[in-house]
Each structure stands twice: as structure tokens, then as C-alpha cells.
Tab-separated table of C-alpha atoms in Angstrom:
chain	number	residue	atom	x	y	z
A	254	MET	CA	82.022	163.587	-39.166
A	255	THR	CA	82.239	159.992	-37.953
A	256	ILE	CA	78.983	158.358	-36.910
A	257	LEU	CA	79.712	156.200	-33.855
A	258	PHE	CA	76.445	154.351	-33.918
A	259	ASP	CA	73.303	154.383	-35.945
A	260	THR	CA	69.715	153.370	-35.173
A	261	PRO	CA	66.654	153.409	-37.420
A	262	ARG	CA	65.886	157.048	-36.547
A	263	LEU	CA	69.037	158.380	-34.870
A	264	GLN	CA	72.763	158.770	-35.266
A	265	MET	CA	75.306	159.518	-32.553
A	266	ARG	CA	78.628	161.253	-33.009
A	267	HIS	CA	81.123	163.333	-31.054
A	268	PHE	CA	80.127	166.884	-30.214
A	269	THR	CA	81.927	169.727	-31.987
A	270	PRO	CA	81.957	173.462	-31.195
A	271	ASP	CA	79.434	173.898	-34.041
A	272	ASP	CA	76.855	172.148	-31.843
A	273	ALA	CA	76.765	174.943	-29.237
A	274	GLU	CA	73.363	176.302	-30.304
A	275	ALA	CA	71.828	172.832	-30.109
A	276	VAL	CA	73.379	172.238	-26.671
A	277	LEU	CA	71.923	175.528	-25.435
A	278	ALA	CA	68.508	174.577	-26.868
A	279	PHE	CA	68.308	171.259	-24.981
A	280	SER	CA	69.614	172.725	-21.712
A	281	GLY	CA	66.496	174.552	-20.612
A	282	PRO	CA	64.702	173.953	-17.310
A	283	GLU	CA	62.051	171.610	-18.750
A	284	VAL	CA	64.778	169.254	-20.007
A	285	THR	CA	67.167	169.532	-17.061
A	286	ARG	CA	64.731	169.500	-14.145
A	287	TYR	CA	65.795	165.987	-13.061
A	288	THR	CA	69.463	166.099	-14.078
A	289	GLY	CA	71.214	167.929	-11.255
A	290	ASP	CA	72.710	170.502	-13.610
A	291	ASP	CA	69.701	172.739	-14.192
A	292	GLY	CA	70.906	176.225	-15.102
A	293	ALA	CA	74.504	175.176	-15.837
A	294	ILE	CA	74.240	176.263	-19.481
A	295	GLN	CA	72.842	179.772	-19.792
A	296	ASN	CA	74.394	180.971	-23.057
A	297	LEU	CA	76.480	179.924	-26.060
A	298	ASP	CA	79.751	180.430	-24.199
A	299	ASP	CA	78.582	177.986	-21.511
A	300	ALA	CA	77.583	175.493	-24.211
A	301	ARG	CA	80.966	175.782	-25.937
A	302	ARG	CA	82.736	175.338	-22.592
A	303	VAL	CA	80.802	172.130	-21.814
A	304	ILE	CA	81.549	170.755	-25.286
A	305	ARG	CA	85.265	171.564	-25.009
A	306	GLU	CA	86.044	171.106	-21.315
A	307	ILE	CA	83.760	168.213	-20.500
A	308	TRP	CA	82.666	166.112	-23.471
A	309	GLN	CA	85.682	166.530	-25.751
A	310	ALA	CA	88.038	166.198	-22.775
A	311	GLU	CA	86.284	162.970	-21.715
A	312	TYR	CA	86.555	161.534	-25.245
A	313	GLN	CA	90.330	161.943	-24.849
A	314	ARG	CA	90.585	160.883	-21.192
A	315	HIS	CA	88.169	157.937	-21.090
A	316	GLY	CA	87.455	157.143	-24.736
A	317	TYR	CA	83.774	157.952	-24.306
A	318	ALA	CA	81.372	160.654	-23.101
A	319	ARG	CA	77.977	162.011	-24.048
A	320	TYR	CA	77.416	162.011	-27.816
A	321	ALA	CA	75.441	164.352	-30.062
A	322	LEU	CA	72.081	162.759	-30.807
A	323	VAL	CA	71.125	163.506	-34.426
A	324	HIS	CA	67.567	162.968	-35.635
A	325	LYS	CA	67.969	161.469	-39.114
A	326	ALA	CA	64.720	162.798	-40.584
A	327	ASP	CA	65.742	166.431	-40.144
A	328	GLN	CA	69.518	166.109	-39.523
A	329	ARG	CA	69.098	168.113	-36.319
A	330	VAL	CA	71.025	167.632	-33.068
A	331	ILE	CA	68.141	167.055	-30.665
A	332	GLY	CA	70.008	166.108	-27.511
A	333	PHE	CA	72.653	163.773	-26.220
A	334	CYS	CA	73.053	160.163	-25.291
A	335	GLY	CA	76.046	158.246	-24.155
A	336	LEU	CA	78.264	157.198	-21.325
A	337	LYS	CA	80.143	159.199	-18.741
A	338	TYR	CA	82.816	158.030	-16.345
A	339	GLU	CA	81.584	158.646	-12.788
A	340	PRO	CA	84.273	158.406	-10.090
A	341	HIS	CA	81.719	157.661	-7.352
A	342	LEU	CA	80.605	154.611	-9.349
A	343	GLU	CA	84.101	153.730	-10.515
A	344	GLY	CA	82.511	153.128	-13.885
A	345	ALA	CA	80.334	154.357	-16.702
A	346	ASP	CA	76.915	155.949	-16.275
A	347	ILE	CA	74.436	156.039	-19.151
A	348	GLY	CA	72.600	159.303	-19.699
A	349	TYR	CA	70.450	161.020	-22.266
A	350	ARG	CA	68.333	164.082	-22.838
A	351	MET	CA	66.515	165.588	-25.756
A	352	LEU	CA	64.305	168.430	-26.812
A	353	PRO	CA	60.731	168.078	-25.504
A	354	GLU	CA	59.191	168.003	-28.989
A	355	TYR	CA	60.905	164.617	-29.473
A	356	TRP	CA	59.641	163.082	-26.206
A	357	GLY	CA	57.087	160.284	-26.245
A	358	GLN	CA	58.248	158.790	-29.566
A	359	GLY	CA	60.479	156.026	-28.202
A	360	LEU	CA	63.642	157.889	-29.220
A	361	GLY	CA	65.075	157.893	-25.698
A	362	ARG	CA	64.795	154.128	-25.514
A	363	GLU	CA	66.201	153.727	-29.029
A	364	ALA	CA	69.202	155.926	-28.213
A	365	ALA	CA	69.860	154.426	-24.780
A	366	GLU	CA	69.660	150.879	-26.118
A	367	ALA	CA	72.231	151.714	-28.830
A	368	ALA	CA	74.524	153.502	-26.354
A	369	LEU	CA	74.363	150.577	-23.938
A	370	ARG	CA	75.178	148.099	-26.707
A	371	TYR	CA	78.056	150.337	-27.918
A	372	GLY	CA	79.422	150.621	-24.388
A	373	GLN	CA	79.330	146.883	-23.819
A	374	GLN	CA	80.294	145.518	-27.238
A	375	VAL	CA	82.654	148.180	-28.623
A	376	LEU	CA	84.095	149.800	-25.496
A	377	GLY	CA	84.013	146.650	-23.343
A	378	LEU	CA	82.440	148.422	-20.351
A	379	ASP	CA	80.919	146.259	-17.651
A	380	PRO	CA	79.025	147.085	-15.599
A	381	ILE	CA	77.299	150.225	-16.842
A	382	TYR	CA	75.244	152.170	-14.309
A	383	ALA	CA	72.277	154.521	-14.432
A	384	GLU	CA	71.109	156.940	-11.760
A	385	VAL	CA	67.590	158.294	-12.114
A	386	VAL	CA	65.620	160.675	-9.910
A	387	GLU	CA	62.537	158.882	-8.589
A	388	GLN	CA	60.093	161.451	-10.019
A	389	ASN	CA	61.484	160.964	-13.530
A	390	ARG	CA	59.164	158.085	-14.340
A	391	ALA	CA	59.777	158.213	-18.113
A	392	SER	CA	63.514	157.777	-17.636
A	393	ARG	CA	63.014	155.003	-15.097
A	394	ARG	CA	60.804	153.166	-17.633
A	395	ILE	CA	63.577	153.454	-20.239
A	396	ILE	CA	66.257	152.137	-17.874
A	397	GLU	CA	64.084	149.298	-16.620
A	398	GLY	CA	63.029	148.476	-20.191
A	399	LEU	CA	66.695	148.035	-21.080
A	400	GLY	CA	66.876	145.249	-18.520
A	401	MET	CA	69.047	147.161	-16.089
A	402	VAL	CA	68.853	145.858	-12.535
A	403	TRP	CA	67.832	148.061	-9.597
A	404	LEU	CA	70.597	148.249	-6.986
A	405	CYS	CA	69.545	150.806	-4.399
A	406	GLN	CA	68.092	154.192	-3.751
A	407	PHE	CA	69.615	157.126	-1.913
A	408	GLU	CA	69.021	160.773	-1.159
A	409	ASP	CA	70.937	163.440	-3.045
A	410	ALA	CA	70.207	167.168	-2.784
A	411	GLY	CA	66.729	166.426	-1.412
A	412	GLU	CA	65.850	163.989	-4.210
A	413	THR	CA	65.421	160.220	-4.063
A	414	VAL	CA	67.696	158.673	-6.687
A	415	HIS	CA	67.479	155.092	-7.980
A	416	ARG	CA	70.706	153.378	-9.036
A	417	TYR	CA	70.677	150.609	-11.642
A	418	ARG	CA	73.341	148.538	-13.368
A	419	THR	CA	73.605	146.178	-16.270
A	420	PRO	CA	72.942	142.557	-15.274
A	421	ALA	CA	75.874	140.608	-13.900
């Protein structure tokens, strides 16, 4: 399995059907409460469908998508990080999520920083966007810590969403 990018504590690679159990594990309500897709993955069949019909299809269509986030210390897929083409942005959106037991350790920042660098330097994407629900303060801190620039805020499905982009 090809490692796309490597950080001190994490590796990122393409998802495979063998990752379905991990995808189901990091798709619970605590993890997805701010993502807009809460409840989309209810079982292993749903997880396999997302891997095949979304992520693997986007690797082929756009050359990038969300990547399996592997914690090096235990070789466990703990979430995802990566870029996704968003038609409403006409560009790439950075996103990430991981199992709650890995929160608060700086792993989200480490992964997002590597994904942003990969998107810019390897894939040549510019700008890269991020959209974060206002209440998700931890994610907003990560995005702002990466040096992304606030563009605007808007309402979506009753939530205030902040849009950021990489600096011009």
C-alpha cells in the first residue's frame, strides 16, 4: 500500500474496502456532529459504499479525495484527512475527522498541515478552502493555525458556517 504522505505520527494512504470497519468506527454521532453527514454511515455496507463510490471514485476523477489516516504507533486507521473537490467552491476543500480517543493530541493539526502541503506542492491546488461550523471551535483553531484566511460566513441547514481559504 502506497503511503502518500508521512508525518512524525501519521501516515495517509488511499482507502481500500478493507478499511470499512474503521470507517464505520469513526462515523458515529460524536465524530460527525458538525460534518453535515451525521448518520450517513450506519453499517459496513454503507462504509464500503462510501469507500468505493465516493473516495475511490474521486481518486480517479479528481486525483485526490479523503485519505485513510493511519496512526503509526498502533498501525490503526483512526480517521481521514485530505482534500475533496467541491463544485460550489470550484475547488478543493480540506477535511478531517478521527476517533475521539485521538482528539486533543495535535494529530488533527499534524494531518491537516500535511494534507495542505501535499495539495499545494504535489497536486498544485490553489486555492484550497475549508468550511467549518461555527460551534466546532477545535476545527476552527486548526484551520486558523494553518494560516488559512477567513473569507465569509453563511447559514446552512440552520448552522453558521465559516469559509476559509489558503492565502493568496
